[in-house]
């Protein structure tokens, strides 16, 4: 599966010492998405816009700001994070994802 | 700087346990390129087509099959590898690169 007729920014987005990286993609109708990977580990991210993350490969556990516990997500599943919030993510198996900013 | 009107494959290419990953990009005239990142470490790669690698961020040292020693490459520099060959690369500082297949 591919994204077609998009713009891809040459410079990678780099977080957590390179253990989390992504590429910014702009669709024909101006929507920004990122295609990223995360190595195993536990990370915390803040959000500005609401985010919807599709798991292309891998396995992770997610704890949103409003959650009391962790939820598992596998390849083919999606999780959403409200805007102006944060979430913790434990990457169990190398993660390949697409992040949509809603 | 960006690549425009390209196709980007959703699934990442993953090597060396996730320490080297890339995204395949197809240009409007059908040329394939990869946008990749490498975490610090020493890696060996084989080539089929000749490869030309532009360093977007970072610092590495490269030893081609025909080289007796290592050559340093920094951000903004490019190195080339013949086809049907191999090379070793020591990533000194997190590497962000574009690979062109000539």
Short mmCIF file of N, CA, C and O in Angstrom, two decimals, chain A residues 1-12 14 17-19 21 23 25 35-37 39 56-57 94 96-98, chain B residues 1-12 14 17-19 21 23 25 35-37 39 56-57 94 96-98:
data_model
loop_
_atom_site.label_atom_id
_atom_site.label_comp_id
_atom_site.label_asym_id
_atom_site.label_seq_id
_atom_site.Cartn_x
_atom_site.Cartn_y
_atom_site.Cartn_z
N UNK A 1 0.87 -1.19 0.00
CA UNK A 1 0.00 0.00 0.00
C UNK A 1 0.89 1.23 0.00
O UNK A 1 1.97 1.22 0.63
N UNK A 2 0.53 2.27 -0.66
CA UNK A 2 1.35 3.46 -0.79
C UNK A 2 0.50 4.72 -0.65
O UNK A 2 -0.71 4.69 -0.82
N UNK A 3 1.20 5.80 -0.37
CA UNK A 3 0.59 7.13 -0.46
C UNK A 3 1.08 7.71 -1.78
O UNK A 3 2.29 7.67 -2.07
N UNK A 4 0.15 8.18 -2.63
CA UNK A 4 0.52 8.64 -3.99
C UNK A 4 0.40 10.15 -4.12
O UNK A 4 -0.42 10.77 -3.41
N UNK A 5 1.23 10.71 -5.03
CA UNK A 5 1.21 12.15 -5.32
C UNK A 5 1.37 12.98 -4.05
O UNK A 5 0.66 13.96 -3.84
N UNK A 6 2.30 12.58 -3.21
CA UNK A 6 2.51 13.32 -1.97
C UNK A 6 3.87 14.03 -2.01
O UNK A 6 4.72 13.73 -2.84
N UNK A 7 4.02 14.96 -1.09
CA UNK A 7 5.32 15.60 -0.85
C UNK A 7 5.93 14.92 0.36
O UNK A 7 5.21 14.65 1.35
N UNK A 8 7.21 14.61 0.29
CA UNK A 8 7.90 13.99 1.43
C UNK A 8 9.07 14.89 1.82
O UNK A 8 9.91 15.22 0.96
N UNK A 9 9.11 15.32 3.03
CA UNK A 9 10.22 16.17 3.49
C UNK A 9 11.48 15.32 3.60
O UNK A 9 11.46 14.21 4.11
N UNK A 10 12.58 15.87 3.07
CA UNK A 10 13.82 15.10 3.00
C UNK A 10 14.38 14.81 4.39
O UNK A 10 14.88 13.72 4.66
N UNK A 11 14.30 15.81 5.27
CA UNK A 11 14.92 15.68 6.59
C UNK A 11 14.02 14.90 7.54
O UNK A 11 12.82 15.18 7.67
N UNK A 12 14.59 13.89 8.19
CA UNK A 12 13.83 13.07 9.14
C UNK A 12 13.53 13.85 10.41
O UNK A 12 14.28 14.75 10.81
N UNK A 14 13.47 13.43 14.33
CA UNK A 14 14.23 12.51 15.18
C UNK A 14 13.93 12.78 16.65
O UNK A 14 13.99 13.94 17.10
N UNK A 17 16.83 10.27 20.85
CA UNK A 17 18.16 9.84 20.44
C UNK A 17 18.16 8.97 19.19
O UNK A 17 19.07 8.19 18.97
N UNK A 18 17.14 9.09 18.36
CA UNK A 18 17.08 8.34 17.11
C UNK A 18 16.30 7.05 17.22
O UNK A 18 16.08 6.35 16.23
N UNK A 19 15.86 6.72 18.46
CA UNK A 19 15.08 5.49 18.61
C UNK A 19 13.66 5.65 18.06
O UNK A 19 12.96 4.68 17.82
N UNK A 21 11.88 7.82 14.90
CA UNK A 21 12.08 8.75 13.78
C UNK A 21 10.86 8.70 12.87
O UNK A 21 10.12 7.70 12.85
N UNK A 23 9.04 10.48 8.95
CA UNK A 23 9.11 11.32 7.76
C UNK A 23 7.77 12.05 7.61
O UNK A 23 6.70 11.41 7.71
N UNK A 25 4.87 13.68 5.56
CA UNK A 25 4.27 13.52 4.24
C UNK A 25 3.10 14.49 4.14
O UNK A 25 2.32 14.62 5.10
N UNK A 35 5.08 9.15 8.72
CA UNK A 35 5.36 7.71 8.64
C UNK A 35 6.57 7.49 9.53
O UNK A 35 7.64 8.06 9.27
N UNK A 36 6.37 6.73 10.61
CA UNK A 36 7.47 6.63 11.56
C UNK A 36 7.76 5.21 12.02
O UNK A 36 7.01 4.27 11.74
N UNK A 37 8.89 5.11 12.71
CA UNK A 37 9.28 3.85 13.33
C UNK A 37 9.73 4.12 14.76
O UNK A 37 10.21 5.22 15.07
N UNK A 39 11.86 2.02 17.94
CA UNK A 39 12.53 0.83 18.45
C UNK A 39 11.94 0.47 19.81
O UNK A 39 11.33 1.34 20.47
N UNK A 56 1.35 -0.23 11.33
CA UNK A 56 1.64 -0.97 10.09
C UNK A 56 2.37 -2.28 10.41
O UNK A 56 2.12 -3.32 9.80
N UNK A 57 3.31 -2.22 11.33
CA UNK A 57 4.04 -3.41 11.77
C UNK A 57 4.29 -3.26 13.28
O UNK A 57 4.54 -2.15 13.73
N UNK A 94 9.39 -3.88 17.49
CA UNK A 94 9.66 -2.77 16.57
C UNK A 94 8.37 -2.29 15.90
O UNK A 94 7.59 -3.09 15.37
N UNK A 96 6.20 0.21 13.27
CA UNK A 96 6.14 0.98 12.02
C UNK A 96 4.73 1.53 11.99
O UNK A 96 3.76 0.76 12.13
N UNK A 97 4.58 2.85 11.87
CA UNK A 97 3.24 3.42 12.04
C UNK A 97 3.00 4.59 11.07
O UNK A 97 3.95 5.16 10.51
N UNK A 98 1.73 4.93 10.93
CA UNK A 98 1.33 6.15 10.22
C UNK A 98 0.55 6.99 11.23
O UNK A 98 -0.36 6.49 11.90
N UNK B 1 13.75 21.05 2.24
CA UNK B 1 13.74 20.51 0.88
C UNK B 1 12.85 19.26 0.88
O UNK B 1 12.81 18.52 1.86
N UNK B 2 12.11 19.04 -0.17
CA UNK B 2 11.16 17.93 -0.24
C UNK B 2 11.24 17.24 -1.59
O UNK B 2 11.72 17.81 -2.57
N UNK B 3 10.71 16.04 -1.62
CA UNK B 3 10.44 15.36 -2.88
C UNK B 3 8.94 15.54 -3.14
O UNK B 3 8.13 15.25 -2.25
N UNK B 4 8.57 16.01 -4.33
CA UNK B 4 7.16 16.31 -4.59
C UNK B 4 6.56 15.32 -5.60
O UNK B 4 7.29 14.76 -6.43
N UNK B 5 5.20 15.16 -5.48
CA UNK B 5 4.46 14.28 -6.40
C UNK B 5 5.07 12.88 -6.46
O UNK B 5 5.22 12.31 -7.54
N UNK B 6 5.40 12.35 -5.31
CA UNK B 6 6.00 11.02 -5.28
C UNK B 6 5.04 10.03 -4.65
O UNK B 6 4.07 10.40 -3.99
N UNK B 7 5.34 8.75 -4.85
CA UNK B 7 4.64 7.67 -4.15
C UNK B 7 5.55 7.24 -3.00
O UNK B 7 6.77 7.15 -3.19
N UNK B 8 4.96 7.05 -1.83
CA UNK B 8 5.74 6.57 -0.67
C UNK B 8 5.12 5.27 -0.20
O UNK B 8 3.92 5.20 0.06
N UNK B 9 5.90 4.21 -0.14
CA UNK B 9 5.38 2.94 0.33
C UNK B 9 5.16 3.03 1.84
O UNK B 9 6.00 3.53 2.58
N UNK B 10 4.00 2.53 2.27
CA UNK B 10 3.61 2.68 3.68
C UNK B 10 4.52 1.85 4.60
O UNK B 10 4.88 2.28 5.69
N UNK B 11 4.89 0.66 4.15
CA UNK B 11 5.65 -0.24 5.00
C UNK B 11 7.13 0.12 4.97
O UNK B 11 7.72 0.28 3.90
N UNK B 12 7.73 0.26 6.16
CA UNK B 12 9.15 0.60 6.24
C UNK B 12 10.01 -0.61 5.84
O UNK B 12 9.62 -1.76 6.02
N UNK B 14 13.27 -2.55 6.94
CA UNK B 14 13.91 -2.64 8.26
C UNK B 14 15.12 -3.58 8.20
O UNK B 14 15.01 -4.69 7.67
N UNK B 17 17.86 -5.24 12.88
CA UNK B 17 17.03 -5.17 14.08
C UNK B 17 16.37 -3.83 14.30
O UNK B 17 16.03 -3.46 15.43
N UNK B 18 16.20 -3.06 13.22
CA UNK B 18 15.52 -1.77 13.34
C UNK B 18 16.48 -0.61 13.52
O UNK B 18 16.06 0.55 13.52
N UNK B 19 17.79 -0.92 13.61
CA UNK B 19 18.75 0.19 13.76
C UNK B 19 18.97 0.91 12.44
O UNK B 19 19.49 2.03 12.40
N UNK B 21 16.60 1.80 9.05
CA UNK B 21 15.27 1.70 8.43
C UNK B 21 15.19 2.72 7.30
O UNK B 21 15.90 3.74 7.32
N UNK B 23 12.35 4.34 3.95
CA UNK B 23 11.08 4.40 3.25
C UNK B 23 11.36 4.44 1.75
O UNK B 23 12.22 5.24 1.31
N UNK B 25 10.59 5.53 -1.93
CA UNK B 25 9.92 6.64 -2.62
C UNK B 25 10.08 6.42 -4.11
O UNK B 25 11.17 6.04 -4.57
N UNK B 35 14.64 6.93 1.57
CA UNK B 35 14.97 7.92 2.60
C UNK B 35 15.14 7.11 3.88
O UNK B 35 14.18 6.45 4.31
N UNK B 36 16.35 7.14 4.41
CA UNK B 36 16.59 6.26 5.53
C UNK B 36 17.33 6.90 6.68
O UNK B 36 17.84 8.02 6.58
N UNK B 37 17.36 6.16 7.79
CA UNK B 37 18.11 6.57 8.97
C UNK B 37 18.91 5.38 9.49
O UNK B 37 18.51 4.23 9.31
N UNK B 39 21.12 4.28 13.09
CA UNK B 39 21.62 4.61 14.42
C UNK B 39 23.12 4.30 14.47
O UNK B 39 23.63 3.51 13.64
N UNK B 56 22.00 13.63 4.66
CA UNK B 56 21.16 14.77 5.03
C UNK B 56 21.52 15.27 6.43
O UNK B 56 21.55 16.47 6.69
N UNK B 57 21.76 14.35 7.34
CA UNK B 57 22.18 14.69 8.71
C UNK B 57 23.18 13.61 9.15
O UNK B 57 23.01 12.44 8.80
N UNK B 94 24.18 9.75 14.44
CA UNK B 94 22.91 9.37 13.81
C UNK B 94 22.86 9.89 12.37
O UNK B 94 23.10 11.06 12.10
N UNK B 96 20.96 10.39 8.64
CA UNK B 96 19.73 10.58 7.86
C UNK B 96 20.20 10.72 6.42
O UNK B 96 21.07 11.56 6.14
N UNK B 97 19.68 9.88 5.53
CA UNK B 97 20.28 9.86 4.18
C UNK B 97 19.21 9.66 3.10
O UNK B 97 18.08 9.22 3.39
N UNK B 98 19.60 9.95 1.87
CA UNK B 98 18.80 9.62 0.69
C UNK B 98 19.66 8.71 -0.17
O UNK B 98 20.82 9.03 -0.44
#
